[in-house]
CSV table of C-alpha atoms in Angstrom, one decimal:
chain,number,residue,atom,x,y,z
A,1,UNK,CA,-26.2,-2.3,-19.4
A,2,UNK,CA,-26.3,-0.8,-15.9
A,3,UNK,CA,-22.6,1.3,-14.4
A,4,UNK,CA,-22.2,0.8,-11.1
A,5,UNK,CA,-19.2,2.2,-9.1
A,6,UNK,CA,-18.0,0.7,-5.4
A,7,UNK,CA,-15.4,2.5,-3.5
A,8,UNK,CA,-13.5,0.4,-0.4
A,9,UNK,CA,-10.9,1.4,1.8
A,10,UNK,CA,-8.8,-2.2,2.0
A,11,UNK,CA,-6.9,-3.0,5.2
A,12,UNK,CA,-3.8,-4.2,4.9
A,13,UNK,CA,-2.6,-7.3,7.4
A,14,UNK,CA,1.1,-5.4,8.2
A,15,UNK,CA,2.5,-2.4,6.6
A,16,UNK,CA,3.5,-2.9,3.6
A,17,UNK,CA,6.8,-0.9,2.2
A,18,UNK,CA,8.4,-0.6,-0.7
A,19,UNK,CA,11.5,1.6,-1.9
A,20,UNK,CA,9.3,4.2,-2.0
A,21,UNK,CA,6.3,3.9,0.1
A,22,UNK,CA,4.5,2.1,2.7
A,23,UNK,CA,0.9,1.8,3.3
A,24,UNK,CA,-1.3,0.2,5.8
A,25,UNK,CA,-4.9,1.0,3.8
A,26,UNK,CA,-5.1,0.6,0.1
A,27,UNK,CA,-8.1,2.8,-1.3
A,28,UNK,CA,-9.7,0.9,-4.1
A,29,UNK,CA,-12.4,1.2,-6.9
A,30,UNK,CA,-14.8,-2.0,-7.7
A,31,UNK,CA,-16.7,-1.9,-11.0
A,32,UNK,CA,-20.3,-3.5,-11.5
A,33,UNK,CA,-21.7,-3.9,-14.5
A,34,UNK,CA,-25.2,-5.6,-15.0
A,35,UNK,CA,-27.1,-7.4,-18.2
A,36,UNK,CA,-29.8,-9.3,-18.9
A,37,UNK,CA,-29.9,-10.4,-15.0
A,38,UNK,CA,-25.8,-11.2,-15.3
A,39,UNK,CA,-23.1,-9.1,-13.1
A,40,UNK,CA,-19.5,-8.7,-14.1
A,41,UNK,CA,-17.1,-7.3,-11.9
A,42,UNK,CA,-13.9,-5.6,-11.9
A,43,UNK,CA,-11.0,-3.5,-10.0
A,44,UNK,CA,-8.5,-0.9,-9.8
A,45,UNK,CA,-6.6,0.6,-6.6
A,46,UNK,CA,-5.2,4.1,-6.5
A,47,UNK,CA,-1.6,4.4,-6.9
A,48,UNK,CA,0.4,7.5,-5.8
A,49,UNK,CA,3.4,6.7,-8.3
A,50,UNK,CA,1.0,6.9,-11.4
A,51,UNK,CA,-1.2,9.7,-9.9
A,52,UNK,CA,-4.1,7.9,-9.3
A,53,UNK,CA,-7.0,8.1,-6.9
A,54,UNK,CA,-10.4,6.3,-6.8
A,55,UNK,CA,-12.2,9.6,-6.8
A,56,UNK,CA,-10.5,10.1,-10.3
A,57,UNK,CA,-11.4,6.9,-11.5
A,58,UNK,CA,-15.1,7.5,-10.4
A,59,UNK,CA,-14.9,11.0,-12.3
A,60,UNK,CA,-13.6,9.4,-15.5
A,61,UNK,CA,-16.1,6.7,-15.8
A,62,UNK,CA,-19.3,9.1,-14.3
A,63,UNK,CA,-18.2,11.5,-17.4
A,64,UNK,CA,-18.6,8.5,-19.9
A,65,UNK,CA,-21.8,6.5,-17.8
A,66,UNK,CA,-24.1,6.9,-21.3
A,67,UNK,CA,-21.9,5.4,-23.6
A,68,UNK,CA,-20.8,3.0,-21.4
A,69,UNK,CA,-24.6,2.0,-20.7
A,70,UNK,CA,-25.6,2.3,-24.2
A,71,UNK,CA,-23.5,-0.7,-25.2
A,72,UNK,CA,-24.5,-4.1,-24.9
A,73,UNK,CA,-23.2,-7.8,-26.3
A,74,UNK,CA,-20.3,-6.3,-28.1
A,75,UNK,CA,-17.1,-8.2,-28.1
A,76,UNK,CA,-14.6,-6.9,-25.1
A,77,UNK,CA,-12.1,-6.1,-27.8
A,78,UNK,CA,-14.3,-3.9,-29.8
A,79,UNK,CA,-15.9,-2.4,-26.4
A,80,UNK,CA,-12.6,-1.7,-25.2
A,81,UNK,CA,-11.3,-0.1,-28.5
A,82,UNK,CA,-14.6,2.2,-28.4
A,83,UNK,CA,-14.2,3.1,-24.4
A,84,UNK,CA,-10.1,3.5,-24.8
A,85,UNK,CA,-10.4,7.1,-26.4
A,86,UNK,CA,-12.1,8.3,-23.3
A,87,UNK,CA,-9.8,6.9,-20.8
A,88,UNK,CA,-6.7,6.7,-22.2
A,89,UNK,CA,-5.4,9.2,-19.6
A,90,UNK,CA,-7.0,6.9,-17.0
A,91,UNK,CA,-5.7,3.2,-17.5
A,92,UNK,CA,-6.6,2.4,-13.8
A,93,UNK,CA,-10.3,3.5,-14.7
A,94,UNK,CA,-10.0,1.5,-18.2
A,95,UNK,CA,-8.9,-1.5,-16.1
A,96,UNK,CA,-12.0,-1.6,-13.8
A,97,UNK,CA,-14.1,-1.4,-16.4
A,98,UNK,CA,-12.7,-3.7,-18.7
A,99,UNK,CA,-12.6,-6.7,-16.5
A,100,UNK,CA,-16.0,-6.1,-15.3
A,101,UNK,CA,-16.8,-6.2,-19.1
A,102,UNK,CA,-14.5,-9.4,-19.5
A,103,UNK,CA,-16.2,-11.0,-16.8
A,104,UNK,CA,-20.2,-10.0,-17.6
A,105,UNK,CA,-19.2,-11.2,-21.1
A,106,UNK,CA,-18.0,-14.2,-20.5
A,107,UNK,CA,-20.9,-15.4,-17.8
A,108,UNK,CA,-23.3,-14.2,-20.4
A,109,UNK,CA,-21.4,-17.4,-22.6
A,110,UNK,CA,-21.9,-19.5,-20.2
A,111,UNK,CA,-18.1,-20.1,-20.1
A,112,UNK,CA,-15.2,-19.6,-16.9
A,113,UNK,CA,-13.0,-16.9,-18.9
A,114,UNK,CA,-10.1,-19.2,-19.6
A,115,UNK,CA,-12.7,-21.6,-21.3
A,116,UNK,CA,-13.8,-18.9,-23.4
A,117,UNK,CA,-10.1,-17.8,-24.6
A,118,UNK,CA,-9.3,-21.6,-24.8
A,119,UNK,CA,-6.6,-21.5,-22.3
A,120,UNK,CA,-5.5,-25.2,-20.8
A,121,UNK,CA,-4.8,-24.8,-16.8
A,122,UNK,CA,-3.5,-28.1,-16.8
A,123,UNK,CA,-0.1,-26.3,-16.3
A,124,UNK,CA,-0.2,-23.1,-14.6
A,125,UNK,CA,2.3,-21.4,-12.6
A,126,UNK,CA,1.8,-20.5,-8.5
A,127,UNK,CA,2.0,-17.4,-6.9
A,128,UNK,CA,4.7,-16.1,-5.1
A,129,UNK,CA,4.2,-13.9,-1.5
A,130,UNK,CA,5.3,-10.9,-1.4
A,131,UNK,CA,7.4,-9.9,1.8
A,132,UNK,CA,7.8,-6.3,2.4
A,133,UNK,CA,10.8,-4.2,3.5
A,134,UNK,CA,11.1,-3.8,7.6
A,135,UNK,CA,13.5,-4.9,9.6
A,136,UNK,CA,15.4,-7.7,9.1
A,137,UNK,CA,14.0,-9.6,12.2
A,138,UNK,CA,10.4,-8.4,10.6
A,139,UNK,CA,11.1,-9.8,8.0
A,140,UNK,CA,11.7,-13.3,9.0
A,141,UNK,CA,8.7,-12.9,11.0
A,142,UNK,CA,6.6,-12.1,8.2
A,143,UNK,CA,7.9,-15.2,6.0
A,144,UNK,CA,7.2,-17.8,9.2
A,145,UNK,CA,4.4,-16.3,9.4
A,146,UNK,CA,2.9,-17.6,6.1
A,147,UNK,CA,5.2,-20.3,5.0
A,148,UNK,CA,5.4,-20.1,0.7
A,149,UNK,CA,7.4,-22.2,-2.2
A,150,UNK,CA,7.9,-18.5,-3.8
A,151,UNK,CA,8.4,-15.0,-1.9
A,152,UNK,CA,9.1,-11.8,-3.7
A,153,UNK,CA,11.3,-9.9,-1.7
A,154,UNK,CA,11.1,-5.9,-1.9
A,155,UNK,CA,14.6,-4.7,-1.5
A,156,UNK,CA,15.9,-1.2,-2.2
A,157,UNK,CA,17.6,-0.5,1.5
A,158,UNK,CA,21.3,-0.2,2.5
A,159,UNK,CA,21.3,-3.8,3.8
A,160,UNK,CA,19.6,-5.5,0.9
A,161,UNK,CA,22.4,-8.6,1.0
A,162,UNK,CA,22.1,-9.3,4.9
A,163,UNK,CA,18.2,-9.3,4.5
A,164,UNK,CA,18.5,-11.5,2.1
A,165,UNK,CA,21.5,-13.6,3.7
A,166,UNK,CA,19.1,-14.3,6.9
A,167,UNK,CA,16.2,-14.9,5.2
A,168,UNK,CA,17.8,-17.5,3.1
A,169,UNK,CA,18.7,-19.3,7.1
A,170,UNK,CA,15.0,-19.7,7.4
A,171,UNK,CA,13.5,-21.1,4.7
A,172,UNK,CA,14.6,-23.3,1.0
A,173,UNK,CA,12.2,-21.5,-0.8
A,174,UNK,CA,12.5,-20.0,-4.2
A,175,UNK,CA,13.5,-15.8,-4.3
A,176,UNK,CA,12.3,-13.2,-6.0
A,177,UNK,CA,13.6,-10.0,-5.6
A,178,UNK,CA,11.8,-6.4,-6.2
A,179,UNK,CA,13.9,-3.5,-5.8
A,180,UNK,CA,11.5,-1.2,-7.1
A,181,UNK,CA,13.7,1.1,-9.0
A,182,UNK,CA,16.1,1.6,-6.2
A,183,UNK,CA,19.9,0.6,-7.4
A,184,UNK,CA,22.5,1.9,-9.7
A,185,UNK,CA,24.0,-0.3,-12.8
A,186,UNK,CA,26.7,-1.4,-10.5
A,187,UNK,CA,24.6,-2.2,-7.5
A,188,UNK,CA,22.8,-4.5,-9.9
A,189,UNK,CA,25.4,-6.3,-11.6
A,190,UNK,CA,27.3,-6.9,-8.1
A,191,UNK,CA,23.9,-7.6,-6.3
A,192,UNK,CA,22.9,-10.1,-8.4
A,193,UNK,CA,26.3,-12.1,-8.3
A,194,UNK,CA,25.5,-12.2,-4.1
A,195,UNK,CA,21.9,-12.8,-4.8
A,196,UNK,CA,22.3,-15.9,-7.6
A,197,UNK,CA,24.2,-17.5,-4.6
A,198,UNK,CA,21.4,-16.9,-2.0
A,199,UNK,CA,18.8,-19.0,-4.6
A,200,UNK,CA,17.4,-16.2,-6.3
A,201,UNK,CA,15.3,-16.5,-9.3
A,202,UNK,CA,15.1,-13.2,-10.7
A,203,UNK,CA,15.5,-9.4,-10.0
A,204,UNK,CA,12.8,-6.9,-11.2
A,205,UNK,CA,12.9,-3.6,-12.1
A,206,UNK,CA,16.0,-2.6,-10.6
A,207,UNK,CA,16.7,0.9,-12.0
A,208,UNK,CA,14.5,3.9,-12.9
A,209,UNK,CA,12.5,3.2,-15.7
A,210,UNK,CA,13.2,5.4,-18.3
A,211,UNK,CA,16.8,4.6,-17.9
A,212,UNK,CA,17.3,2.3,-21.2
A,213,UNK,CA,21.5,3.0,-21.5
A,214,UNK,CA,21.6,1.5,-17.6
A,215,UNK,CA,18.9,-1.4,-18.6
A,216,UNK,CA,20.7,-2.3,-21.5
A,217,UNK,CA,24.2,-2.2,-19.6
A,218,UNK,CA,22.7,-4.7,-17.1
A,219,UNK,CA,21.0,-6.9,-19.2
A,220,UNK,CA,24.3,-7.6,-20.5
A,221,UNK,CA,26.0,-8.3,-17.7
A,222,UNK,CA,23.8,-9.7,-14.7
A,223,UNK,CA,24.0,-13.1,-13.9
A,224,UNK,CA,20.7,-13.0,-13.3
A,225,UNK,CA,17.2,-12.3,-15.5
A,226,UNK,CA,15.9,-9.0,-15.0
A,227,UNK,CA,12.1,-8.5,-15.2
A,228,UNK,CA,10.8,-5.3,-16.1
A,229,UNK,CA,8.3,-3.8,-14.4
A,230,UNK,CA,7.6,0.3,-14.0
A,231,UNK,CA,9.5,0.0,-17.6
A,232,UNK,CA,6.5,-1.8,-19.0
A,233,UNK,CA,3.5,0.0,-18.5
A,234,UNK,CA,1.2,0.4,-22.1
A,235,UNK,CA,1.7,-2.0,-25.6
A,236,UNK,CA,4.5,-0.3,-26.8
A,237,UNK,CA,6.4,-0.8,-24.0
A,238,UNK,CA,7.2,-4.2,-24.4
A,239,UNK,CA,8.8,-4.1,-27.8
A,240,UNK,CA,11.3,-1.1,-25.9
A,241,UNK,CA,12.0,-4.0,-23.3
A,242,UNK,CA,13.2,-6.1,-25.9
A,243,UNK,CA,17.4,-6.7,-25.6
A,244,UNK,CA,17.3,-4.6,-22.0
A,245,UNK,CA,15.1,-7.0,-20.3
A,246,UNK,CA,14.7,-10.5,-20.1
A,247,UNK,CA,11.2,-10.6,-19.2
A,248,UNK,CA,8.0,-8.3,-18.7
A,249,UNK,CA,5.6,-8.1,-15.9
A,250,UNK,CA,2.3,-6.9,-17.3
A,251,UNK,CA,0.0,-5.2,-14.8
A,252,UNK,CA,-3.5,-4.8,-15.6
A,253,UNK,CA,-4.1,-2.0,-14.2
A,254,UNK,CA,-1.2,0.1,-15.8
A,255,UNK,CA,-2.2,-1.0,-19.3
A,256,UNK,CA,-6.0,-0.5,-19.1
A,257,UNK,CA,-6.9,-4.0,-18.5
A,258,UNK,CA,-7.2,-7.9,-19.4
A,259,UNK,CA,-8.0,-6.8,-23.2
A,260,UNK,CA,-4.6,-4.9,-23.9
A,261,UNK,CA,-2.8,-7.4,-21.2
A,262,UNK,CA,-3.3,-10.5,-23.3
A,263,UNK,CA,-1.8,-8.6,-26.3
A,264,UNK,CA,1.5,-7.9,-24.4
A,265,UNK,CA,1.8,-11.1,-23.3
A,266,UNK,CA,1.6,-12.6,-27.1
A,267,UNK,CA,3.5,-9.9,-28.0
A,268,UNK,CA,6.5,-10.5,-25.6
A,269,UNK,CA,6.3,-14.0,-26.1
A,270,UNK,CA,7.0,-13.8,-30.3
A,271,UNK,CA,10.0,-11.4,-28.9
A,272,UNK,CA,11.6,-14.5,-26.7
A,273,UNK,CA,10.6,-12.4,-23.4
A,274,UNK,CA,9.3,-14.5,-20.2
A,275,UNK,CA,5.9,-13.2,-19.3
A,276,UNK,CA,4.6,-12.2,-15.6
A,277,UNK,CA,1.7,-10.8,-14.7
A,278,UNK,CA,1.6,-8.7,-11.4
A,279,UNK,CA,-0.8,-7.1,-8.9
A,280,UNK,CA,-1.5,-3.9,-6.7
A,281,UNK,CA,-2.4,-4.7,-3.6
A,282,UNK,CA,-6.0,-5.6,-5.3
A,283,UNK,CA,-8.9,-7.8,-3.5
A,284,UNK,CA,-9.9,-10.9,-4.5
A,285,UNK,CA,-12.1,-9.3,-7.6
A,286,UNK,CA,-8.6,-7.8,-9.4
A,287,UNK,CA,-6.9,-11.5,-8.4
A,288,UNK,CA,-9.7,-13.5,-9.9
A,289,UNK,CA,-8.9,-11.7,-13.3
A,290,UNK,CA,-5.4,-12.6,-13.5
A,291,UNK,CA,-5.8,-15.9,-12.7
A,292,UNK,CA,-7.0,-16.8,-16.0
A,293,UNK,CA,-3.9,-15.5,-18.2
A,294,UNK,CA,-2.2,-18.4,-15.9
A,295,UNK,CA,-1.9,-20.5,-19.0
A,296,UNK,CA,0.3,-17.9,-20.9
A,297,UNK,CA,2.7,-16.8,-17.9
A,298,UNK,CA,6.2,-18.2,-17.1
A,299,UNK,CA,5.9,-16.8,-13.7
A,300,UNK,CA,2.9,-15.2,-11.3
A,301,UNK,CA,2.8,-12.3,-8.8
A,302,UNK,CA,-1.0,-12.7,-7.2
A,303,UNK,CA,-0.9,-12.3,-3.9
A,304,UNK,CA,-2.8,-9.1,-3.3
A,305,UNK,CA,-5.8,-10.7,-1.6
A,306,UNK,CA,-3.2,-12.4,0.5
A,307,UNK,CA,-2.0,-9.2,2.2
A,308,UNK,CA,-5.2,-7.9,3.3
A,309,UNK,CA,-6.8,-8.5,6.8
A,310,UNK,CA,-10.4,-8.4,4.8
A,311,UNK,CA,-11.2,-9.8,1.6
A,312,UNK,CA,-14.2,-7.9,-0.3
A,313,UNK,CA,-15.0,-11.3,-2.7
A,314,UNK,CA,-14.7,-14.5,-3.2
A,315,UNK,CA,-13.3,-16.5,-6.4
A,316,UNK,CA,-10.1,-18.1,-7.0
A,317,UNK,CA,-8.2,-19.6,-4.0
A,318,UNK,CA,-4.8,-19.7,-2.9
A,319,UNK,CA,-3.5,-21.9,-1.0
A,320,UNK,CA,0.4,-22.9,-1.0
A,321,UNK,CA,1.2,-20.9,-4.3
A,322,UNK,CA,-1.0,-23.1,-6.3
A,323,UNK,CA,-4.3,-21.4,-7.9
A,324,UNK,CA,-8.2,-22.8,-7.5
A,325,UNK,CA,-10.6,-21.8,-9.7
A,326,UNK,CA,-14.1,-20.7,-8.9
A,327,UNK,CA,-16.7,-23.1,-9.5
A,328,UNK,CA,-18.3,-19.7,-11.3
A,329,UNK,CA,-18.5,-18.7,-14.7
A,330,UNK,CA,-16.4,-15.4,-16.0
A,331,UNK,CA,-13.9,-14.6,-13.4
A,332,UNK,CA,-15.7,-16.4,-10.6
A,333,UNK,CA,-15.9,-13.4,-8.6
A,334,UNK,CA,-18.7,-13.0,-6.1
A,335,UNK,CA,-18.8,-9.9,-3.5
A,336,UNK,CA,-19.0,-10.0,-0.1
């Protein structure tokens, strides 16, 4: 099996802010791997709240290259549970790898990854679009802009009830709000009485995320379902979410990849948690992978591809919040 590492710099459409950032390039790390004339492909982006750059991940994997390229045909749990010792500093790394493994496994089966897990799509939940924090009047623009049945909304800003108020005047689609670790207990539990009125879903992550007294206090009293997110990060995290949360959003490339992902989601499921699985800003290669742990989520947050002015790949399409497959076997994924 052949290593091969692909750095981009992906442009982002506007830029995008958060409580505690904004970006208008997202550096990001594609993964190769090659077999018996078959490619798999996976991604990672850097991310400045974890620590993580693409020259890291490059470092991480160069360091393990021969026992990466020694192994062949194994299954992607076993390959995973060799490689994890290695990188289990590096999750972003561990990610990239282990959906390109995913993905060379499965087209070496002959079999669309879903198939191969023996996941129905016949129901599947769409994607929501994320809208970023600017101005109000930005704001609106951005949602007319790209008219969506679901936008996540990032809040954590002094005005975060008008900016919702006036984007409710614009559109009767379903909320989501992200307020990246921004409020206080009370905040919450007072935000989401304005915000259930407005036609929100669901609030994520609200407060910092080792904060379990303040989760706990709102998961008790919010009118609305609270979905963690930077609380969730490895395995063991979900079973900690349990009674402060009402759901988990699982991204990939925080737990080290499609491998460990479907075990949270099974995991949070036996615990009564709804399941989500989320993105970071990745091309279409990092979206294509999510797609197909559709079957298992009660709600979707895929839009990465959708932010950027350039796409690297093709695969699955969006259009309208609902999810096309690639006609492809494994993830689907071709590059550009």
């Amino acid at each position: 099996m052949k290593l091969i590492l692909k750095e981009y710099t992906l442009k982002l459409k506007h830029t995008f802010t958060i409580s505690r950032e904004s970006i208008d390039v997202q550096p990001s790390l594609i993964v190769e791997l090659q077999s018996e004339g078959f490619s798999g492909f996976g991604e990672a982006t850097s991310n400045p709240y974890y620590n993580i750059t693409v020259p890291m991940m490059i470092q991480d994997l160069n360091n393990i290259r021969n026992i990466i390229e020694k192994t062949d045909n194994e299954t992607p749990e076993v390959f995973w549970s060799k490689i994890y010792p290695y990188l289990k500093e590096n999750m972003f790394a561990l990610c990239a790898l282990d959906l390109a493994y995913n993905d060379l496994y499965a087209r070496k089966k002959g079999k669309k990854l879903y198939e191969l897990w023996n996941y129905s799509i016949d129901r599947i939940p769409m994607t929501d679009y994320t809208i970023g924090i600017a101005s109000i009047e930005k704001m609106v623009e951005k949602m007319q802009e790209l008219p969506w049945p679901i936008y996540k909304i990032k809040l954590g800003t002094k005005e975060d009830i008008a900016i919702v108020t006036e984007l409710r005047k614009h559109t009767n689609a379903i909320f989501r709000i992200d307020a990246n670790c921004a409020w206080s207990v009370e905040e919450t539990i007072n935000n989401a009485l304005a915000l259930k009125k407005l036609g929100v879903e669901f609030i994520e992550q609200p407060m910092k995320a080792d904060d379990w007294q303040a989760h706990k206090e709102v998961y008790k009293h919010s009118v609305l379902p609270i979905i963690a997110d930077e609380s969730c990060i490895i395995e063991e995290d979900v079973a900690k979410c349990h009674n402060h949360f009402h759901g988990v959003n699982v991204k990939l490339v925080k737990c080290g990849g499609l491998t460990p992902g479907k075990r949270m989601i099974e995991h949070a499921k036996k615990l009564g948690l709804k399941t989500m699985v989320g993105c970071m800003t990745e091309s279409t290669v990092g979206i294509s992978a999510i797609a197909h742990l559709l079957p298992q989520l009660d709600y979707v947050d895929m839009d990465g591809a959708l932010l950027l002015a350039e796409d690297i790949a093709t695969g699955v399409k969006i259009t309208d919040g609902k999810i096309t497959y690639s006609e492809l076997n494994g993830t689907g994924v071709t590059l550009l």
